[in-house]
mmCIF file of C-alpha atoms in Angstrom:
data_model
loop_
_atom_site.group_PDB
_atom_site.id
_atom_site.type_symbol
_atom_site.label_atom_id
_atom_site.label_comp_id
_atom_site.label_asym_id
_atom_site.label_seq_id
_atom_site.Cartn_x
_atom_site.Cartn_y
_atom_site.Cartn_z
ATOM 1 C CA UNK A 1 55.176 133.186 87.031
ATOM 2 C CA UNK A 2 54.379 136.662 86.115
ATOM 3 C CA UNK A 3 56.605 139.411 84.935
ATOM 4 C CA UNK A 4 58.229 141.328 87.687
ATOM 5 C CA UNK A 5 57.520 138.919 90.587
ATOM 6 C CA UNK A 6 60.778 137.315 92.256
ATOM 7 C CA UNK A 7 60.948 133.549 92.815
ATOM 8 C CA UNK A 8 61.212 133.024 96.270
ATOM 9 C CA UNK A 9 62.736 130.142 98.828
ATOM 10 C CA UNK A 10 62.117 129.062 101.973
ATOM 11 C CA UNK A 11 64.164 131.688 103.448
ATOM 12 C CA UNK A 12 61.143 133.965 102.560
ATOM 13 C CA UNK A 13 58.905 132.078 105.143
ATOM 14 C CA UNK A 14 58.439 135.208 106.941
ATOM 15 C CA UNK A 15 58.444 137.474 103.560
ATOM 16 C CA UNK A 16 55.450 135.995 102.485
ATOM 17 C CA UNK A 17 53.775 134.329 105.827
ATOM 18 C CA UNK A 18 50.721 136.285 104.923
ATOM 19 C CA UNK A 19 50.266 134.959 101.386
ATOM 20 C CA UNK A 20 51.173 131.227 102.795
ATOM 21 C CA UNK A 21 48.479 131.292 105.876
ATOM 22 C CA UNK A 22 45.808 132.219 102.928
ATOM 23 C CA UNK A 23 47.155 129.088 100.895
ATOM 24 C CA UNK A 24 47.216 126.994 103.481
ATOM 25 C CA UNK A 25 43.052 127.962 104.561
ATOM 26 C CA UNK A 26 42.093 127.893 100.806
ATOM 27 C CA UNK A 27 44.079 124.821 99.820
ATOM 28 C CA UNK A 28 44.896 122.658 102.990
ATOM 29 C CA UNK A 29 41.437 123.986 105.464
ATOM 30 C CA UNK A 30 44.730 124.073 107.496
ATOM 31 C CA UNK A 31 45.983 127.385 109.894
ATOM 32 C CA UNK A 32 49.139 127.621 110.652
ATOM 33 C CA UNK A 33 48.703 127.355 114.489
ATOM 34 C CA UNK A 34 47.179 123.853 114.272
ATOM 35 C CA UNK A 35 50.689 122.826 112.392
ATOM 36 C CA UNK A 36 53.949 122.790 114.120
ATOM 37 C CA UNK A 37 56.817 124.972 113.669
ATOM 38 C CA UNK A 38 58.480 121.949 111.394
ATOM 39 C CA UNK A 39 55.368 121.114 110.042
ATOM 40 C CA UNK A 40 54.735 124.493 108.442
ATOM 41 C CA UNK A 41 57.863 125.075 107.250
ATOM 42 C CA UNK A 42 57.988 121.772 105.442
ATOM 43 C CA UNK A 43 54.531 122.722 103.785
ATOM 44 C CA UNK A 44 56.170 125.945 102.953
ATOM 45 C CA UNK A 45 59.396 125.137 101.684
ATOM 46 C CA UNK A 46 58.028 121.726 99.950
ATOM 47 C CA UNK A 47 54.837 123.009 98.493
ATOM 48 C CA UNK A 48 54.038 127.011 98.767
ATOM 49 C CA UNK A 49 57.516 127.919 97.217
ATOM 50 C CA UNK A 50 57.330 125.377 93.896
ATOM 51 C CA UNK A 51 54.123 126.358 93.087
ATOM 52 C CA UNK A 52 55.269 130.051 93.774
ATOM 53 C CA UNK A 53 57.914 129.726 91.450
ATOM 54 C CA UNK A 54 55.885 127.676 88.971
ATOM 55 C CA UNK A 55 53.541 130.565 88.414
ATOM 56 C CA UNK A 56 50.767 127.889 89.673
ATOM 57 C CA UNK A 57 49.034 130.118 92.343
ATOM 58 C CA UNK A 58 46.220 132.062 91.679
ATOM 59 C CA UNK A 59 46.994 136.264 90.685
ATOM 60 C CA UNK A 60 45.820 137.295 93.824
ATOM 61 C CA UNK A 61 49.185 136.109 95.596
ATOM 62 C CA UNK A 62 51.223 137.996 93.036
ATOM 63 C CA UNK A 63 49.480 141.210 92.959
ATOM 64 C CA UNK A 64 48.303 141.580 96.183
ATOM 65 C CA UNK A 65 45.745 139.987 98.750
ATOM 66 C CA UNK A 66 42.238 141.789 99.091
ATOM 67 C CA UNK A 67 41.496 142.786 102.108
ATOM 68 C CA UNK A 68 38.097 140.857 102.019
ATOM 69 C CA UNK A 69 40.255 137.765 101.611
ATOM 70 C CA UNK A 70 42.419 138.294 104.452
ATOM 71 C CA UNK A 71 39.219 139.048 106.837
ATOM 72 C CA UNK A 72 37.803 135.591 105.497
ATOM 73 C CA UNK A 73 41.351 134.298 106.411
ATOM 74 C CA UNK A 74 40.849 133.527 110.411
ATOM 75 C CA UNK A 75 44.033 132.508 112.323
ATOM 76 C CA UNK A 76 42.860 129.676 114.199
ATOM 77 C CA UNK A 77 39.469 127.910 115.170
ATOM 78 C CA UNK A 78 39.324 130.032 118.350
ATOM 79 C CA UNK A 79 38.058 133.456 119.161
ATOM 80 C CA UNK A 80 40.064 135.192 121.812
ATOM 81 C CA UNK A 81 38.447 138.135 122.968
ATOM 82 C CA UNK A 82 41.199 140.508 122.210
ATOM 83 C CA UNK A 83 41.897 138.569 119.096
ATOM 84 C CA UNK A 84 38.305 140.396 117.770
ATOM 85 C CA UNK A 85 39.153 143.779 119.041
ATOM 86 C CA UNK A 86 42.345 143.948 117.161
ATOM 87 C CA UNK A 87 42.592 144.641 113.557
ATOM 88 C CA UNK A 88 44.188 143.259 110.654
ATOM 89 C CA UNK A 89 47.616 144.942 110.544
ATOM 90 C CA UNK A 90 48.011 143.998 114.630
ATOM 91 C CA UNK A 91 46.851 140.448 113.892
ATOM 92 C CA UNK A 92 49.186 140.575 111.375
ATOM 93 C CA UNK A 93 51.890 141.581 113.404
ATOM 94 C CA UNK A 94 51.459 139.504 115.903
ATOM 95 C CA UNK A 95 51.119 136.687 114.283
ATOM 96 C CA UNK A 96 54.112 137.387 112.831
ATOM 97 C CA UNK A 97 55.579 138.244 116.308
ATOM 98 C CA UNK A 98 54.628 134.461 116.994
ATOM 99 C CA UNK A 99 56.244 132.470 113.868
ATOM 100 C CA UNK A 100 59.706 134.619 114.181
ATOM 101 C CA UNK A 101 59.762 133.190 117.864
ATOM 102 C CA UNK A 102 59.154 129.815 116.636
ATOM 103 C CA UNK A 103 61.115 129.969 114.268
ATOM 104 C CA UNK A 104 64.128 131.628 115.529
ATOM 105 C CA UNK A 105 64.098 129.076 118.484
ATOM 106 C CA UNK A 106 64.095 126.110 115.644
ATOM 107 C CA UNK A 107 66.841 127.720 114.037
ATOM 108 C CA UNK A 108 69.172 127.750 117.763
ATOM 109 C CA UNK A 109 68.541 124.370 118.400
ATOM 110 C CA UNK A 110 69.462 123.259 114.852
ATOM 111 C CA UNK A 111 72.504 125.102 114.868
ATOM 112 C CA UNK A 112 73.303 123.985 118.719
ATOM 113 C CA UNK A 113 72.994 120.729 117.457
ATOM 114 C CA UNK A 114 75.032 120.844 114.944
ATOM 115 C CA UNK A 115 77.987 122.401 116.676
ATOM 116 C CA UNK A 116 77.464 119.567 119.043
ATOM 117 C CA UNK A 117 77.949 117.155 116.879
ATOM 118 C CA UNK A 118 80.727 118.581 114.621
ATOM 119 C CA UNK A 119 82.729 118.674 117.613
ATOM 120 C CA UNK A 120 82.124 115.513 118.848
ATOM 121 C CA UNK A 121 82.652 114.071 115.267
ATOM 122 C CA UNK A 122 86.211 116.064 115.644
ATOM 123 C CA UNK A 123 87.112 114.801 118.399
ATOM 124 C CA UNK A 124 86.574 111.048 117.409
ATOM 125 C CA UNK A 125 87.972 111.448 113.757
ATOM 126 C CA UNK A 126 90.994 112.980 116.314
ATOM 127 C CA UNK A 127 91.227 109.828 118.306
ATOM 128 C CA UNK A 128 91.055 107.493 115.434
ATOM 129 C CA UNK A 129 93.970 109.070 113.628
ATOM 130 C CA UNK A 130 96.084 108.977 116.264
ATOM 131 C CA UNK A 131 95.260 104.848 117.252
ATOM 132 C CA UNK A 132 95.689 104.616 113.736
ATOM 133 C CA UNK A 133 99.100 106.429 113.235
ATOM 134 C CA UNK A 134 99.882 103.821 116.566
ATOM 135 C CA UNK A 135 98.607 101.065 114.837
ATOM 136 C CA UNK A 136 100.823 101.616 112.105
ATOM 137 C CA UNK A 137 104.397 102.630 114.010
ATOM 138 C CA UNK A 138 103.713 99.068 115.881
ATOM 139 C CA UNK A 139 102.957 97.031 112.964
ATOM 140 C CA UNK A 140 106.187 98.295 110.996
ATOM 141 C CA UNK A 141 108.538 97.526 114.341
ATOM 142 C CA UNK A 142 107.485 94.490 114.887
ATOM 143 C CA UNK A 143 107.954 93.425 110.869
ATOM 144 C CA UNK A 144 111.827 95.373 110.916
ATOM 145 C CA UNK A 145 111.948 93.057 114.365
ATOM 146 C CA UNK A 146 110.664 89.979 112.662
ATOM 147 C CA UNK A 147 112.676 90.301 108.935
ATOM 148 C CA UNK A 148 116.142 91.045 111.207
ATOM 149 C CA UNK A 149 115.641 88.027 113.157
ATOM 150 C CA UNK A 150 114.963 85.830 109.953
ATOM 151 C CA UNK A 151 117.605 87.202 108.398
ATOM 152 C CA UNK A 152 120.601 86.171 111.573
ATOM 153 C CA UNK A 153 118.617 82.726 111.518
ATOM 154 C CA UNK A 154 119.373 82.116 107.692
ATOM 155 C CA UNK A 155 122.884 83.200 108.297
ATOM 156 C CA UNK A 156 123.310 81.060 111.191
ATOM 157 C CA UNK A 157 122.106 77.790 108.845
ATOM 158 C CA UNK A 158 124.001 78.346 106.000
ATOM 159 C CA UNK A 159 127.103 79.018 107.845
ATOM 160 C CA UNK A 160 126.842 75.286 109.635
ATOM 161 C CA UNK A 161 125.619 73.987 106.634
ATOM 162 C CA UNK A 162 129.088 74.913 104.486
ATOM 163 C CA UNK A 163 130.859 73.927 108.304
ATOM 164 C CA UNK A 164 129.562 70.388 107.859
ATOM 165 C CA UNK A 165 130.224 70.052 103.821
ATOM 166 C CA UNK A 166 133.298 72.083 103.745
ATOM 167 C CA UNK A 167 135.063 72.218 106.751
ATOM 168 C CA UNK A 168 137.654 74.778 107.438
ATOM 169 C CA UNK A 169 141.043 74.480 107.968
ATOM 170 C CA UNK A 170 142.760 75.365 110.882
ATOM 171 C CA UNK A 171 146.739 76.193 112.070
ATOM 172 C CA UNK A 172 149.669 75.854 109.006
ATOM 173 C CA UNK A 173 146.779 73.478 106.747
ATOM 174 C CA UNK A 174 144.762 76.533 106.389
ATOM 175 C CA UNK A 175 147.887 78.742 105.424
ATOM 176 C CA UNK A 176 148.889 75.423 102.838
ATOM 177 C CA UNK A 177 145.403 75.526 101.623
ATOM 178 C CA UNK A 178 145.315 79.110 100.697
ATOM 179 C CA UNK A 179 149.176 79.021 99.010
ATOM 180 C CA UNK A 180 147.608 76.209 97.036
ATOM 181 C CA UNK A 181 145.010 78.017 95.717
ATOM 182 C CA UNK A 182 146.933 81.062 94.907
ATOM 183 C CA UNK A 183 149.364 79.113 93.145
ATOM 184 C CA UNK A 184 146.301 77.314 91.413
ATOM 185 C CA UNK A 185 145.062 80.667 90.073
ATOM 186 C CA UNK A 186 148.484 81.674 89.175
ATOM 187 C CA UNK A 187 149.511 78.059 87.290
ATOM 188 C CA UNK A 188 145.955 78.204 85.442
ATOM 189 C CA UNK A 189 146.104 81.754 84.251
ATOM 190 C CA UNK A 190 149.161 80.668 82.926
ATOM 191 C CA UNK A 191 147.615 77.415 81.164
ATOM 192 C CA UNK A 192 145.055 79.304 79.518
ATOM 193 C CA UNK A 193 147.845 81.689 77.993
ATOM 194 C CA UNK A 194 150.054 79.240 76.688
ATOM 195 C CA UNK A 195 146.850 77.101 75.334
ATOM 196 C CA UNK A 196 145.627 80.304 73.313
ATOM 197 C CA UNK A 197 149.368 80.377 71.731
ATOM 198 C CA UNK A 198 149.763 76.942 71.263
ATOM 199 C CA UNK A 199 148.387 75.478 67.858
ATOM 200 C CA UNK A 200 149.360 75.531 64.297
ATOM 201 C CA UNK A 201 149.453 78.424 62.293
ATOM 202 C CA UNK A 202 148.557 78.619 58.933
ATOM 203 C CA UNK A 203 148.696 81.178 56.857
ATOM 204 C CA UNK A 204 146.138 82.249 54.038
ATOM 205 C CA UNK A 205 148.702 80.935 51.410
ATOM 206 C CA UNK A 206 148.271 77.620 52.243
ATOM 207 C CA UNK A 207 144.685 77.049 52.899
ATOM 208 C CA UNK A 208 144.471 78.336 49.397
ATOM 209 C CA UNK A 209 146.937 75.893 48.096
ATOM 210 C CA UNK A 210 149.393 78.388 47.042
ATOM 211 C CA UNK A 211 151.877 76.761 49.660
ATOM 212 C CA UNK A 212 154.086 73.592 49.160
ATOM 213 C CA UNK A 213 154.535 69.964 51.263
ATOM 214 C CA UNK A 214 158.174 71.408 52.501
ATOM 215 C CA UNK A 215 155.927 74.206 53.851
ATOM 216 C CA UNK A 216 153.795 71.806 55.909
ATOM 217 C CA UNK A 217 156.594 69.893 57.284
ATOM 218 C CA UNK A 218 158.495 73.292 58.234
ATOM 219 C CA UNK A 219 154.994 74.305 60.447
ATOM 220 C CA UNK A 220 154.602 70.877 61.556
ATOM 221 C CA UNK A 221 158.387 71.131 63.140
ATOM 222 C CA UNK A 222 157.873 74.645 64.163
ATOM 223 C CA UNK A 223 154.750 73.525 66.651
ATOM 224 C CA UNK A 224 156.386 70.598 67.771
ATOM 225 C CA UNK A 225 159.533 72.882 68.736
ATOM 226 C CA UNK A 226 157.242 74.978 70.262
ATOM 227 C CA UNK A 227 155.503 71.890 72.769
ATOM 228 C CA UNK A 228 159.091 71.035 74.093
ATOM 229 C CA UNK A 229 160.215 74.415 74.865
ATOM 230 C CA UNK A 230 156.378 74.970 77.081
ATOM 231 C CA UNK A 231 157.017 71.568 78.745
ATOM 232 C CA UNK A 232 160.048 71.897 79.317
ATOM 233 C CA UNK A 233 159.321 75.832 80.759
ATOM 234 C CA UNK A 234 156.568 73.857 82.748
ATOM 235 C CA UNK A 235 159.077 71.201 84.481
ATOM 236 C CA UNK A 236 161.610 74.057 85.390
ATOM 237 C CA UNK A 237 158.525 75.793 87.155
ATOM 238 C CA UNK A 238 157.272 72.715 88.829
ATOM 239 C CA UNK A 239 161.231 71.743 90.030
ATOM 240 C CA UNK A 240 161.995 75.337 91.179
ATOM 241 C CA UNK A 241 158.851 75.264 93.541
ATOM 242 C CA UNK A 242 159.399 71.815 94.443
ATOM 243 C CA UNK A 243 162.889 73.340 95.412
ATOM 244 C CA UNK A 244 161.218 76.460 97.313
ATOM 245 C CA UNK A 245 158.993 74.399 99.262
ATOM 246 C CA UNK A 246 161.563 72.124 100.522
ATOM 247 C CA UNK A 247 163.891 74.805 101.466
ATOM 248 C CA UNK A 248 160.754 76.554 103.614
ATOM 249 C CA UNK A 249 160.110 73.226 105.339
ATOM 250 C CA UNK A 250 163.767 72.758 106.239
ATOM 251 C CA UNK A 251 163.593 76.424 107.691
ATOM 252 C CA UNK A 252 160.429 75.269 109.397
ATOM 253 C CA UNK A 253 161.961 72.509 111.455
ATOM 254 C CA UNK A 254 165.280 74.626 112.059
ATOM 255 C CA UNK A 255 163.135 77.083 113.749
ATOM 256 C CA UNK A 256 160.927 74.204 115.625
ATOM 257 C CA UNK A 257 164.521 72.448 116.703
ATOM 258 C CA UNK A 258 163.917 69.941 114.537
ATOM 259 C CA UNK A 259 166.590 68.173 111.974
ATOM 260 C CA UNK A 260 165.530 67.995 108.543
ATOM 261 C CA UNK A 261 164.897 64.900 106.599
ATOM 262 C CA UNK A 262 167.924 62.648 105.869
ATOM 263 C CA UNK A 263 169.794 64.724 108.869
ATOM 264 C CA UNK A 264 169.975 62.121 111.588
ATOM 265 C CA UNK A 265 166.884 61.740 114.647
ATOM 266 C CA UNK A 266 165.260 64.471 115.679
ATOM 267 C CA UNK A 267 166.734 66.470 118.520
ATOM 268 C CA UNK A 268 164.565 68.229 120.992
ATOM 269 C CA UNK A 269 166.375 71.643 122.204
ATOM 270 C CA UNK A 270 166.276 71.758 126.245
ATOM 271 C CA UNK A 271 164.541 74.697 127.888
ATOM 272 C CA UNK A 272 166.239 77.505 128.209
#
């Protein structure tokens, strides 16, 4: 392209409509009203302006038109009458007059179009959303619904499950049953205790061999000391809850009207 000239775009239709109509009869054989508004803009945009900007037309369209040229240059295949009476600067301008008409029009209808269907394209983009947000509000109900009630149904089988393995005990057994394991936990803490003390101990001395027999037999005596006193702690637990348990049953059956063992039949109280 030569120095000084612009490069143009097909914003410039009506810039350089002159220079294009003289392409388009030199190149094409074409005028511009045997094309349609689309077609000649297409041909302009898609043609005219690359070789424009390539620097591929001839000087003339850089520099300047003659005159001569532009009188060769007929608008159309038709001669109007007034067309021939009119010369080149009103021909000009009116077929310029013409194209911005065209080309304006092309321009509303484009843009009406597109308003058209951005808003419509809204409104549906809208829409989905929202059955979308619905979608999703429904879908997470119905799963909290759903993972609740699989939840109570679990519950429900385990429970009779342990009912039929285990069953529970009911009225005084239950209250028995849960002294028993109280005093189970109690009785075994106290196991484990007595088991960590219990054992022979022997000092470093002795697994070294620095100790005598009479040593030995000392230890030996000591640990056996030690087992009687434990069992014999263990028998006075065992007898005084034998003894507490006997004296709550005999309260038991005093407060039911009922002699205690060894006391004779039982006597019902009359109603008061």
């Amino acid at each position: 392209m030569p120095d000084g000239v612009e490069p143009i775009s097909a914003d410039d239709y009506f810039l350089r409509a002159t220079e294009f109509r003289v392409w388009l009869h030199q190149k094409r054989n074409k005028y511009v009203e045997e094309l349609s508004t689309q077609e000649a803009t297409e041909l302009f945009e898609d043609k005219f302006v690359k070789r424009w900007n390539d620097g591929r037309l001839d000087a003339m369209f850089y520099k300047g038109i003659p005159e001569a040229v532009l009188e060769q240059t007929k608008r159309t295949r038709h001669q109007w009458g007034f067309v021939n009476r009119l010369n080149e600067k009103e021909r000009f301008d009116l077929a310029t007059a013409k194209d911005s008409v065209e080309v304006a029009t092309r321009k509303q209808n484009l843009l009406q179009k597109d308003a058209a269907g951005t808003s419509s394209g809204s409104r549906k983009r809208e829409q989905r959303d929202e059955d979308d947000r619905r979608n999703d509000r429904g879908y997470d109900d119905d799963r909290r619904h759903h993972d609740k009630a699989d939840r109570k149904r679990h519950r429900k089988h385990h429970e009779s499950v342990l009912e039929e393995l285990v069953p529970k005990e009911t009225g005084r057994e239950a209250k028995l049953e849960q002294r028993r394991q109280r005093a189970e936990k109690l009785h075994g803490a106290a196991r484990d205790r007595d088991a960590n003390r219990d054992g022979l101990d022997i000092d470093e001395d002795f697994l070294m061999g620095g100790s005598s027999q009479s040593d030995l037999q000392r230890r030996l005596a000591q640990r056996q000391l030690g087992r009687e006193r434990k069992d014999q702690e263990r028998q006075e637990k065992v007898a005084a809850l034998a003894a507490k348990e006997t004296e709550r049953m005999d309260k038991f059956l005093a407060d039911m009207g009922l002699n205690g063992p060894g006391q004779g039949p039982i006597v019902i109280q009359p109603r008061r």
